[in-house]
PDB file of N, CA and C in Angstrom:
ATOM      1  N   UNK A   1     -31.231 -86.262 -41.665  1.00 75.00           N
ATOM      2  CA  UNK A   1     -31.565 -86.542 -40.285  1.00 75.00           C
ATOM      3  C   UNK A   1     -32.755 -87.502 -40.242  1.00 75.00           C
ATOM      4  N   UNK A   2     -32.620 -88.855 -39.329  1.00 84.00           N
ATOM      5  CA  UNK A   2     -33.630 -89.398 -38.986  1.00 84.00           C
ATOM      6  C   UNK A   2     -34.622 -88.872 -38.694  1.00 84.00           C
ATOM      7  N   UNK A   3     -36.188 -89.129 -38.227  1.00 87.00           N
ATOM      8  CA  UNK A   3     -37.019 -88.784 -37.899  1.00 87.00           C
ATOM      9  C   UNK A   3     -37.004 -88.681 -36.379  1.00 87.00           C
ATOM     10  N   UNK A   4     -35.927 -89.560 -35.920  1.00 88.00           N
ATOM     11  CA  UNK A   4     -35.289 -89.111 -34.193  1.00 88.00           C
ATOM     12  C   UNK A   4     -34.179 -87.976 -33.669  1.00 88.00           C
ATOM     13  N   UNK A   5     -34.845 -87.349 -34.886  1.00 86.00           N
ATOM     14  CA  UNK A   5     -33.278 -86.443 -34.186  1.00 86.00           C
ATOM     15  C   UNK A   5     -32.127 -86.343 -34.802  1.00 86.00           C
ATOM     16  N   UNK A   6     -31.668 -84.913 -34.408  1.00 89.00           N
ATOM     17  CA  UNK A   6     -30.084 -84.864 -34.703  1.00 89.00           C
ATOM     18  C   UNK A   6     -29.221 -85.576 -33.566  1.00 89.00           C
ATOM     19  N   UNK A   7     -29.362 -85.548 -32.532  1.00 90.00           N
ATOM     20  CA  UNK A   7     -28.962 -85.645 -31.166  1.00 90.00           C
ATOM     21  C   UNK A   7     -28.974 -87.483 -31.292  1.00 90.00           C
ATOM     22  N   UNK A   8     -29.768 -87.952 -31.650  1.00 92.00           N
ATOM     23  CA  UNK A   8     -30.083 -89.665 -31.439  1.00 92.00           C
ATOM     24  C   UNK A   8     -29.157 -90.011 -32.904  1.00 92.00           C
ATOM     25  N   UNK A   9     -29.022 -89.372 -34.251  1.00 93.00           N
ATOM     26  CA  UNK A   9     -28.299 -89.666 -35.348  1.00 93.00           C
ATOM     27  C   UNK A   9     -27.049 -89.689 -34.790  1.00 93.00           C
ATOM     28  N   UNK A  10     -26.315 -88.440 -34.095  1.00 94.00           N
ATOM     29  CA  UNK A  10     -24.818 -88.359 -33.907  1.00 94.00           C
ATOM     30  C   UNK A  10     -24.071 -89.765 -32.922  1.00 94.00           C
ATOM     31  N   UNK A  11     -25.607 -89.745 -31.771  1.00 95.00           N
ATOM     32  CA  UNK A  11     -25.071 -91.309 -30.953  1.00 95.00           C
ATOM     33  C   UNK A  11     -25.182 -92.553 -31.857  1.00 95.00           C
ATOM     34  N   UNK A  12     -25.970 -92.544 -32.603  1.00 94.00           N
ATOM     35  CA  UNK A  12     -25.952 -93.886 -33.355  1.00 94.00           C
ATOM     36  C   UNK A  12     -24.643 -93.472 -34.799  1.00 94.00           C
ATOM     37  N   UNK A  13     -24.039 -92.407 -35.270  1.00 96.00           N
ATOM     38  CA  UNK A  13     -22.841 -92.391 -36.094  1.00 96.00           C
ATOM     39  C   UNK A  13     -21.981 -92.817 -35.250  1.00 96.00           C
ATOM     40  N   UNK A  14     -21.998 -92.602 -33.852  1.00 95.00           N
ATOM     41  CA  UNK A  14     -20.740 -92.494 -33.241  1.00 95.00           C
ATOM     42  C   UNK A  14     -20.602 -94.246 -33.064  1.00 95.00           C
ATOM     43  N   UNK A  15     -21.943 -94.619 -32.252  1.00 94.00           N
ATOM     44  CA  UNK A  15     -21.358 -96.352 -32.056  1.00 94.00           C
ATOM     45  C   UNK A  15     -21.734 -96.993 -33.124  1.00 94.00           C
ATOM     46  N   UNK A  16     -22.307 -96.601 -34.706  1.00 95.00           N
ATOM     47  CA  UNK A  16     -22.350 -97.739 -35.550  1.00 95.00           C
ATOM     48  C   UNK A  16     -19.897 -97.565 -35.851  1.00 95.00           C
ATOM     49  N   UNK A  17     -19.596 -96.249 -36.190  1.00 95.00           N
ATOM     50  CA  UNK A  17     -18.079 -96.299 -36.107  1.00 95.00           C
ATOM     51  C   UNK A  17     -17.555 -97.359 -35.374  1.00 95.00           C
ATOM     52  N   UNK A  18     -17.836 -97.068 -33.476  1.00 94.00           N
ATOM     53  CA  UNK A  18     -16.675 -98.192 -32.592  1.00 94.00           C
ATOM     54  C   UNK A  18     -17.509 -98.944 -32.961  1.00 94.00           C
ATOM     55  N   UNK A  19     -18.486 -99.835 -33.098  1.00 91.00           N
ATOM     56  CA  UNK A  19     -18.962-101.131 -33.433  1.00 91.00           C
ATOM     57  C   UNK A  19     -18.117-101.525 -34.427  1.00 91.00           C
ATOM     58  N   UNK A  20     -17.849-101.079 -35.613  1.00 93.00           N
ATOM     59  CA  UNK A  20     -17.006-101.403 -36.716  1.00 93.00           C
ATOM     60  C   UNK A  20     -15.481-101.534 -35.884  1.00 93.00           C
ATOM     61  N   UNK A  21     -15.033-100.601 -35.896  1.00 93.00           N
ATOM     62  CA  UNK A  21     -13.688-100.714 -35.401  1.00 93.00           C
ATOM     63  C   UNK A  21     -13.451-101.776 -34.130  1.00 93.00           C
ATOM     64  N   UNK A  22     -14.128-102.144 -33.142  1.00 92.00           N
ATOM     65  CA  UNK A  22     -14.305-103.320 -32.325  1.00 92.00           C
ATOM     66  C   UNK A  22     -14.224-104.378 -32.949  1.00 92.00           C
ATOM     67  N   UNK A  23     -14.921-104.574 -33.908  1.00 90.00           N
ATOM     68  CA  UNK A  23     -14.975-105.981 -34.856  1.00 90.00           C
ATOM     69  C   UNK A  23     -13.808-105.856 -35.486  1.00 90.00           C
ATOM     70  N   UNK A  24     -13.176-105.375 -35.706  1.00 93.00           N
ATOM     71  CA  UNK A  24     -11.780-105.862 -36.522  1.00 93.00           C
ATOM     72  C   UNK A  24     -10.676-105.602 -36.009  1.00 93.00           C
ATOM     73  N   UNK A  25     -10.925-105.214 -34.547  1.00 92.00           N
ATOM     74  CA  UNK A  25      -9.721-105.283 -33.252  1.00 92.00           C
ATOM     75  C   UNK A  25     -10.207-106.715 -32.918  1.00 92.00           C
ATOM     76  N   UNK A  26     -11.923-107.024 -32.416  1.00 90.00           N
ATOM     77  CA  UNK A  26     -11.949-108.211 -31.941  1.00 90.00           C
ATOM     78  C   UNK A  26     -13.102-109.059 -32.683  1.00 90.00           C
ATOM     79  N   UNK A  27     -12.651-109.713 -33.945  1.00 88.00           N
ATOM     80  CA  UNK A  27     -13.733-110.216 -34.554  1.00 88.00           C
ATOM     81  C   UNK A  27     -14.476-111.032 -33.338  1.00 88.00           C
ATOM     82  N   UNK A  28     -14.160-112.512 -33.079  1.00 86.00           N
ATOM     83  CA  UNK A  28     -14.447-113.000 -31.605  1.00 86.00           C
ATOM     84  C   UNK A  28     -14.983-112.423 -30.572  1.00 86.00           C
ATOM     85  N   UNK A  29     -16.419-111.864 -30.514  1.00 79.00           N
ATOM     86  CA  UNK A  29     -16.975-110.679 -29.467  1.00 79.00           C
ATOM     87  C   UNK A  29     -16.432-111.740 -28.225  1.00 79.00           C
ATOM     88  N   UNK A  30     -16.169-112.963 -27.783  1.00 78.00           N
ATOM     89  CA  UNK A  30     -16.403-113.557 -26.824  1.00 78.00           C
ATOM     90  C   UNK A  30     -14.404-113.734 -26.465  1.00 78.00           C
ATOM     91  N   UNK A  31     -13.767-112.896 -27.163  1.00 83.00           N
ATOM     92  CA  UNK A  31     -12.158-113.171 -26.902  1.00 83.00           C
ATOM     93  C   UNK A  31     -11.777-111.666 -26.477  1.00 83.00           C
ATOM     94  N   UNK A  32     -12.852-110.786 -26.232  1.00 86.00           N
ATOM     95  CA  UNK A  32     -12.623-109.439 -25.948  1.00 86.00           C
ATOM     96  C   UNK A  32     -12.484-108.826 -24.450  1.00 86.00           C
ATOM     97  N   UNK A  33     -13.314-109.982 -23.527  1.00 86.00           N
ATOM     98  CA  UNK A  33     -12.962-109.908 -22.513  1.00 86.00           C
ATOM     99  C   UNK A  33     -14.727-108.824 -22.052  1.00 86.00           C
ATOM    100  N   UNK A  34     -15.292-108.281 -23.322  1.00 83.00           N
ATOM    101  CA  UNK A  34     -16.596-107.850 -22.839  1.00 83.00           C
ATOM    102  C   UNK A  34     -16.595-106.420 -22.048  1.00 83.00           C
ATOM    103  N   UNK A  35     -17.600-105.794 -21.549  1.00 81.00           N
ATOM    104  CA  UNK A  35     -17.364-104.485 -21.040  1.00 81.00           C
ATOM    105  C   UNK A  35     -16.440-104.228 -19.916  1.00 81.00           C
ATOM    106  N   UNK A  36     -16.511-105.523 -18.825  1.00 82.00           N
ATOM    107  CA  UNK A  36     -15.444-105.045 -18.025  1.00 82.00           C
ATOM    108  C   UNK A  36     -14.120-105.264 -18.223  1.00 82.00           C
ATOM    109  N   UNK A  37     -13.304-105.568 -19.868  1.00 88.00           N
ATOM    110  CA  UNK A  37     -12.227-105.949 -19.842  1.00 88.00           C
ATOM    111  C   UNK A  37     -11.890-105.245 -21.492  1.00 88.00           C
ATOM    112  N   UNK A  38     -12.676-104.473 -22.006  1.00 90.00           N
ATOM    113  CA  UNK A  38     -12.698-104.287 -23.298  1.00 90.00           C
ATOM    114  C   UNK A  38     -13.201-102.702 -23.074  1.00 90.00           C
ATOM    115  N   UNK A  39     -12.785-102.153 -23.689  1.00 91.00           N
ATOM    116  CA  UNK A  39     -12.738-100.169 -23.293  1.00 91.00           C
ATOM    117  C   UNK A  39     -13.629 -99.769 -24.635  1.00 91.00           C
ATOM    118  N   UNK A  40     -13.249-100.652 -25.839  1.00 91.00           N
ATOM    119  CA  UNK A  40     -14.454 -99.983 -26.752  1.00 91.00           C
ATOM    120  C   UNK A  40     -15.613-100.714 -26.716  1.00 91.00           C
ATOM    121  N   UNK A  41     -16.048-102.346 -25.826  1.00 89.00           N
ATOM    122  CA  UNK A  41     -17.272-102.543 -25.307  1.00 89.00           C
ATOM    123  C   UNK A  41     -17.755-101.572 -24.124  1.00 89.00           C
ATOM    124  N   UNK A  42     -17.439-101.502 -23.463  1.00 92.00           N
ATOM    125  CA  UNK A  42     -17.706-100.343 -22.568  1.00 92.00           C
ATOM    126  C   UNK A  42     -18.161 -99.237 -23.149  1.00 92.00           C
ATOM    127  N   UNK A  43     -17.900 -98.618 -23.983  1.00 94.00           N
ATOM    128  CA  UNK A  43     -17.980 -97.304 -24.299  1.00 94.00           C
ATOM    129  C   UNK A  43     -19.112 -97.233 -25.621  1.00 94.00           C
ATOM    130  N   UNK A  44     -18.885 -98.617 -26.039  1.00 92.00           N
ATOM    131  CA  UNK A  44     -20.998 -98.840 -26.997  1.00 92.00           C
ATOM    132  C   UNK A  44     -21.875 -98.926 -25.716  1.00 92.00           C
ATOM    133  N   UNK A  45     -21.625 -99.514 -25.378  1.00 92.00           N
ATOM    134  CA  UNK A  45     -22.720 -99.532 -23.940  1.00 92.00           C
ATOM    135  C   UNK A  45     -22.994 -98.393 -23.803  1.00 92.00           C
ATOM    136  N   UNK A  46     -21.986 -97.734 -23.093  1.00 94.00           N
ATOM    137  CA  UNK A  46     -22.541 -96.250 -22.889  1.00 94.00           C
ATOM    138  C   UNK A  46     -23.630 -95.556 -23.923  1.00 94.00           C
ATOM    139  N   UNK A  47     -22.737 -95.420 -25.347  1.00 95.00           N
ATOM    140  CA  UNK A  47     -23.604 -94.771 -26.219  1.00 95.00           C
ATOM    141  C   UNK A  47     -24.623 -95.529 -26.411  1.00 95.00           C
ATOM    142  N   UNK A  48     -24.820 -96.385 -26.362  1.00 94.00           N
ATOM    143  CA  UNK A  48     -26.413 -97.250 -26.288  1.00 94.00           C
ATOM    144  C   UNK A  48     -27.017 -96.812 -25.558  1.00 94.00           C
ATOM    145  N   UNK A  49     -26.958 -96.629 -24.040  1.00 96.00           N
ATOM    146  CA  UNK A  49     -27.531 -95.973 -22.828  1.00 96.00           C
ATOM    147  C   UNK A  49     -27.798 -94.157 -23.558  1.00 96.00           C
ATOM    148  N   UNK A  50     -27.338 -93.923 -24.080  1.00 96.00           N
ATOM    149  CA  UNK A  50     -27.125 -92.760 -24.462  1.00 96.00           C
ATOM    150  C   UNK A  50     -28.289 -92.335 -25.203  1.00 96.00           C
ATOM    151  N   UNK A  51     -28.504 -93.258 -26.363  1.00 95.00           N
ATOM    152  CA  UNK A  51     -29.447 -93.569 -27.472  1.00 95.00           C
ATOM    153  C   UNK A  51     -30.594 -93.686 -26.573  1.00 95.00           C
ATOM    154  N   UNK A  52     -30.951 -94.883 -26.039  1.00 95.00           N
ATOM    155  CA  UNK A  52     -32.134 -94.876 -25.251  1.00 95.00           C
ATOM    156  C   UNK A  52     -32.763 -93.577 -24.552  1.00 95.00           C
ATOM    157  N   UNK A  53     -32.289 -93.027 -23.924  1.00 95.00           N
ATOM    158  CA  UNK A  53     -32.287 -91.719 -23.262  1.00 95.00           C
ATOM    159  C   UNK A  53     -32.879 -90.579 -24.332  1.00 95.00           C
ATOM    160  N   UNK A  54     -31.869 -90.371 -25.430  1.00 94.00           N
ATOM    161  CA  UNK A  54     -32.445 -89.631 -26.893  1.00 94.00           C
ATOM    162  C   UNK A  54     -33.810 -89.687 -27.251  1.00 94.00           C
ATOM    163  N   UNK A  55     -34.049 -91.466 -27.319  1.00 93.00           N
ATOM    164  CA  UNK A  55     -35.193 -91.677 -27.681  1.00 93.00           C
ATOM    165  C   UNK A  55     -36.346 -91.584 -26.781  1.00 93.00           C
ATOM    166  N   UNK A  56     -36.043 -91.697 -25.466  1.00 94.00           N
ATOM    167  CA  UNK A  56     -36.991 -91.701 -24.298  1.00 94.00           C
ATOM    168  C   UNK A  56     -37.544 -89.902 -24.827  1.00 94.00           C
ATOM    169  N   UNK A  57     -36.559 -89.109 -24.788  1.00 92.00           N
ATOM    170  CA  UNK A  57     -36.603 -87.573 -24.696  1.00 92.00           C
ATOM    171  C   UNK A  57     -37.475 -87.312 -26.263  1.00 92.00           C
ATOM    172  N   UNK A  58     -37.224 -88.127 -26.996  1.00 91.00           N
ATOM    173  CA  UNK A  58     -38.239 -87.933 -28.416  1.00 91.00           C
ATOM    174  C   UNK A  58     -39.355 -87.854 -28.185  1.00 91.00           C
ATOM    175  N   UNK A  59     -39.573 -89.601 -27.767  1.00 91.00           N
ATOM    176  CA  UNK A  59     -41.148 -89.697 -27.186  1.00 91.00           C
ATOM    177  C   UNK A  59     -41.840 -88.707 -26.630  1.00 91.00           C
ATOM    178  N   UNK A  60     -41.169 -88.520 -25.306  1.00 92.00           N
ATOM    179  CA  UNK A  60     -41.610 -87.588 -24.520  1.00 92.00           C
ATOM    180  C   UNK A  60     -42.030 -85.971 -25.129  1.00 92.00           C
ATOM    181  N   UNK A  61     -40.750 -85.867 -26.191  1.00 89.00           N
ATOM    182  CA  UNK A  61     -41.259 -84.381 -26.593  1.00 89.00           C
ATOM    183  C   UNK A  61     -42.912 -84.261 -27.482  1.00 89.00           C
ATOM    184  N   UNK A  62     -42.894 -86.104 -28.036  1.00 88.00           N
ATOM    185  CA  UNK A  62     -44.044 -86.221 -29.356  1.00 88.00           C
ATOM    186  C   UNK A  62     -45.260 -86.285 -28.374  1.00 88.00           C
ATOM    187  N   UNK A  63     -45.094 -86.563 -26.899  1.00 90.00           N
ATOM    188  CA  UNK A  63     -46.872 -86.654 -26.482  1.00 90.00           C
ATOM    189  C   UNK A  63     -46.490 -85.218 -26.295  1.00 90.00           C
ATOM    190  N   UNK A  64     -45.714 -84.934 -25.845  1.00 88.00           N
ATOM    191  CA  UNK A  64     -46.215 -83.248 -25.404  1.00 88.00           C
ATOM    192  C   UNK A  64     -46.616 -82.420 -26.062  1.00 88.00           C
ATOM    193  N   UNK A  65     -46.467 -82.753 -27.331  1.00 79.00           N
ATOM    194  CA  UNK A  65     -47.516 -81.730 -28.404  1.00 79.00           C
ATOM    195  C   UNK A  65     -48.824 -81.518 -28.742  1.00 79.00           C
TER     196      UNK A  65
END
């Protein structure tokens, strides 16, 4: 486990996976059509948003100590 977490490791296993698998559905990030036309861009986004959030909640837990 990172030093961020179990919770921030599983979002970053999950979209370093669709990041891979995106790239070799659409090497060409710019022939994918992008988040509003592409379902596994959309869905890194999310887990990116996801990640941020993890990490916001890290921070937050490290001043509170």
């Amino acid at each position: 486990m990172s030093s961020y977490g179990a919770k921030f490791d599983k979002l970053a296993a999950e979209w370093a996976i669709l990041e891979n698998r995106h790239d070799k559905t659409h090497p060409d990030r710019s022939d994918c059509g992008g988040v509003g036309r592409c379902s596994m861009m959309a869905t890194a986004v999310d887990l990116e948003h996801e990640m941020i959030d993890a990490l916001e909640a890290w921070r937050r837990k490290r001043r509170s100590r």
